[in-house]
Coordinates of C-alpha atoms in Angstrom, one line a residue:
X13 CA 23.6 -21.4 -34.7
X14 CA 25.7 -19.7 -37.3
X15 CA 26.7 -21.6 -40.4
X16 CA 30.5 -21.4 -41.0
X17 CA 30.0 -21.0 -44.8
X18 CA 28.7 -17.5 -44.2
X19 CA 31.3 -16.6 -41.6
X20 CA 34.4 -18.5 -42.6
X21 CA 36.4 -15.4 -43.6
X22 CA 37.9 -14.9 -40.1
X23 CA 35.3 -12.7 -38.5
X24 CA 35.4 -12.4 -34.8
X25 CA 32.4 -13.5 -32.7
X26 CA 31.4 -9.8 -32.0
X27 CA 31.6 -9.1 -35.8
X28 CA 29.3 -12.1 -36.5
X29 CA 26.8 -10.9 -33.9
X30 CA 26.9 -7.3 -35.1
X31 CA 26.2 -8.5 -38.6
X32 CA 23.3 -10.7 -37.7
X33 CA 21.8 -8.6 -34.9
X34 CA 22.8 -4.9 -35.5
X35 CA 22.2 -2.7 -32.5
X36 CA 20.3 -0.4 -34.8
X37 CA 19.1 -0.6 -38.4
X38 CA 19.5 3.2 -38.8
X39 CA 21.5 4.0 -41.9
X40 CA 23.6 6.7 -40.2
X41 CA 24.8 4.5 -37.3
X42 CA 28.3 3.2 -37.9
X43 CA 28.7 -0.6 -37.9
X44 CA 31.4 -0.3 -35.3
X45 CA 28.8 0.7 -32.6
X46 CA 27.2 -2.8 -33.0
X47 CA 30.6 -4.5 -32.8
X48 CA 31.5 -2.5 -29.6
X49 CA 28.1 -3.4 -28.1
X50 CA 28.5 -7.1 -28.8
X51 CA 32.2 -7.1 -27.6
X52 CA 30.9 -5.8 -24.3
X53 CA 28.2 -8.5 -24.2
X54 CA 30.8 -11.2 -24.8
X55 CA 33.1 -9.8 -22.2
X56 CA 30.3 -9.6 -19.6
X57 CA 29.3 -13.2 -20.3
X58 CA 25.8 -12.4 -21.7
X59 CA 26.9 -13.7 -25.1
X60 CA 29.0 -16.9 -25.2
X61 CA 30.8 -18.7 -28.1
X62 CA 30.1 -22.4 -27.7
X63 CA 32.4 -25.0 -29.1
X64 CA 31.0 -26.5 -32.2
X65 CA 29.3 -29.9 -31.8
X66 CA 29.4 -30.4 -35.6
X67 CA 32.1 -29.6 -38.1
X68 CA 30.0 -27.2 -40.1
X69 CA 28.4 -25.1 -37.3
X70 CA 29.5 -22.5 -34.8
X71 CA 27.1 -21.6 -32.1
X72 CA 26.8 -18.3 -30.3
X73 CA 24.5 -18.2 -27.3
X74 CA 23.0 -14.9 -26.0
X75 CA 21.4 -14.8 -22.6
X76 CA 19.3 -12.1 -21.0
X77 CA 18.1 -11.6 -17.4
X78 CA 14.4 -10.7 -17.8
X79 CA 11.9 -9.9 -15.1
X80 CA 8.2 -10.5 -15.2
X81 CA 6.5 -7.4 -16.7
X82 CA 4.3 -5.5 -14.2
X83 CA 0.6 -5.9 -14.8
X84 CA -2.6 -5.0 -13.1
X85 CA -3.7 -6.9 -10.0
X86 CA -7.1 -7.8 -11.3
X87 CA -7.7 -11.5 -11.7
X88 CA -9.4 -13.4 -14.5
X89 CA -12.9 -14.4 -13.4
X90 CA -14.0 -17.8 -14.5
X91 CA -17.2 -17.7 -16.6
X92 CA -17.4 -21.3 -17.6
X93 CA -15.4 -24.4 -16.9
X94 CA -15.8 -28.1 -17.7
X95 CA -13.4 -31.0 -18.2
X96 CA -12.4 -29.7 -21.7
X97 CA -12.9 -25.9 -21.8
X98 CA -12.2 -22.9 -19.6
X99 CA -13.7 -19.5 -20.4
X100 CA -12.5 -16.5 -18.4
X101 CA -13.1 -12.7 -18.3
X102 CA -9.7 -11.3 -19.1
X103 CA -9.3 -7.8 -17.5
X104 CA -7.7 -5.0 -19.5
X105 CA -3.9 -4.5 -19.0
X106 CA -3.2 -8.2 -18.7
X107 CA -1.6 -9.9 -21.7
X108 CA -3.1 -13.2 -23.0
X109 CA 0.3 -14.8 -23.6
X110 CA 3.9 -14.1 -22.7
X111 CA 5.2 -11.1 -24.5
X112 CA 8.8 -12.0 -23.7
X113 CA 10.0 -15.6 -24.1
X114 CA 10.3 -17.4 -20.7
X115 CA 8.2 -14.8 -18.9
X116 CA 4.7 -16.1 -18.5
X117 CA 3.2 -15.9 -15.0
X118 CA 1.8 -12.4 -15.3
X119 CA -0.4 -13.4 -18.2
X120 CA -4.0 -14.6 -18.4
X121 CA -2.7 -18.0 -19.5
X122 CA 0.0 -18.1 -16.8
X123 CA -2.3 -17.2 -14.0
X124 CA -5.0 -19.7 -15.0
X125 CA -2.4 -22.4 -15.5
X126 CA -1.0 -21.6 -12.0
X127 CA -4.5 -21.8 -10.6
X128 CA -5.1 -25.3 -12.1
X129 CA -1.6 -26.6 -11.4
X130 CA -0.5 -29.8 -13.1
X131 CA -4.0 -31.2 -13.6
X132 CA -4.0 -30.1 -17.3
X133 CA -2.2 -28.0 -19.8
X134 CA -4.1 -24.9 -21.0
X135 CA -4.0 -23.8 -24.6
X136 CA -5.6 -20.5 -25.6
X137 CA -8.1 -20.8 -28.5
X138 CA -7.5 -17.2 -29.5
X139 CA -5.9 -14.1 -27.9
X140 CA -7.1 -10.7 -26.8
X141 CA -4.7 -7.7 -26.9
X142 CA -3.3 -6.5 -23.6
X143 CA -5.5 -3.3 -23.4
X144 CA -8.7 -5.3 -24.2
X145 CA -11.0 -7.0 -21.7
X146 CA -13.3 -9.8 -22.7
X147 CA -14.0 -13.5 -22.9
X148 CA -10.9 -15.7 -23.4
X149 CA -11.4 -19.4 -24.3
X150 CA -8.8 -22.0 -23.3
X151 CA -8.7 -25.7 -24.0
X152 CA -7.7 -28.1 -21.3
X153 CA -5.4 -30.8 -22.6
X154 CA -3.0 -33.4 -21.2
X155 CA 0.6 -32.9 -22.0
X156 CA 1.3 -34.2 -25.6
X157 CA -2.4 -35.1 -26.2
X158 CA -4.8 -33.7 -28.7
X159 CA -8.3 -32.4 -27.8
X160 CA -10.8 -35.2 -28.2
X161 CA -14.1 -33.5 -27.3
X162 CA -16.0 -33.0 -30.6
X163 CA -17.7 -29.7 -29.5
X164 CA -14.3 -28.2 -28.5
X165 CA -12.7 -29.4 -31.8
X166 CA -15.6 -27.9 -33.7
X167 CA -15.2 -24.6 -31.9
X168 CA -11.5 -24.6 -32.6
X169 CA -12.2 -25.2 -36.3
X170 CA -14.6 -22.2 -36.3
X171 CA -12.1 -19.9 -34.7
X172 CA -9.3 -21.0 -37.0
X173 CA -11.5 -20.5 -40.1
X174 CA -12.6 -17.1 -38.8
X175 CA -16.2 -18.1 -38.5
X176 CA -16.4 -16.7 -35.0
X177 CA -16.7 -12.9 -34.8
X178 CA -15.3 -10.7 -32.1
X179 CA -17.3 -7.6 -31.2
X180 CA -15.6 -4.7 -29.6
X181 CA -17.5 -2.1 -27.6
X182 CA -15.9 1.2 -26.4
X183 CA -17.2 3.5 -23.7
X184 CA -16.8 7.1 -24.6
X185 CA -17.4 10.4 -22.8
X186 CA -19.5 13.1 -24.5
X187 CA -21.7 13.0 -27.5
X188 CA -21.2 10.2 -30.0
X189 CA -22.2 10.5 -33.7
X190 CA -25.7 9.1 -34.5
X191 CA -24.5 7.2 -37.6
X192 CA -22.4 4.0 -37.4
X193 CA -18.6 4.3 -37.6
X194 CA -16.6 1.6 -39.3
X195 CA -12.9 1.2 -38.5

């Protein structure tokens, strides 16, 4: 939503969008490039000006057609599962969470949620970067409910307060230095 106070000087919708979301932040790019880009988005229907529902707001809606990102075919192997907790071995190349809003099936969370169906809602306790493999912990909850299991809550608290340490191990080819290396 765009407040009218900022844009009450007769700017067109494409000028408002170009000001708020410039196509590039480069200093040498003319502002007209962004205005031309957003004019095209408005004409194509990918950005739409919506009639104001309140006297002090003007709403501009931008839509995008986004496909699931390709990922590896490896599945998450279940290491541990009970009524409150799910631990899986996340393979490398698979994101933990959706990297693009609304695109979530090709993620560790999305795949495991699909596997479990509507029996519960999974919430990751932490995340692992896409290129990293390792143990990923997820809490099983019911929609709109908090976790009640005291051990899971204690584990969540430890992760939040950084009392749980992650250890990364890398395989290398060739000779590796004898002394420890700290990154």
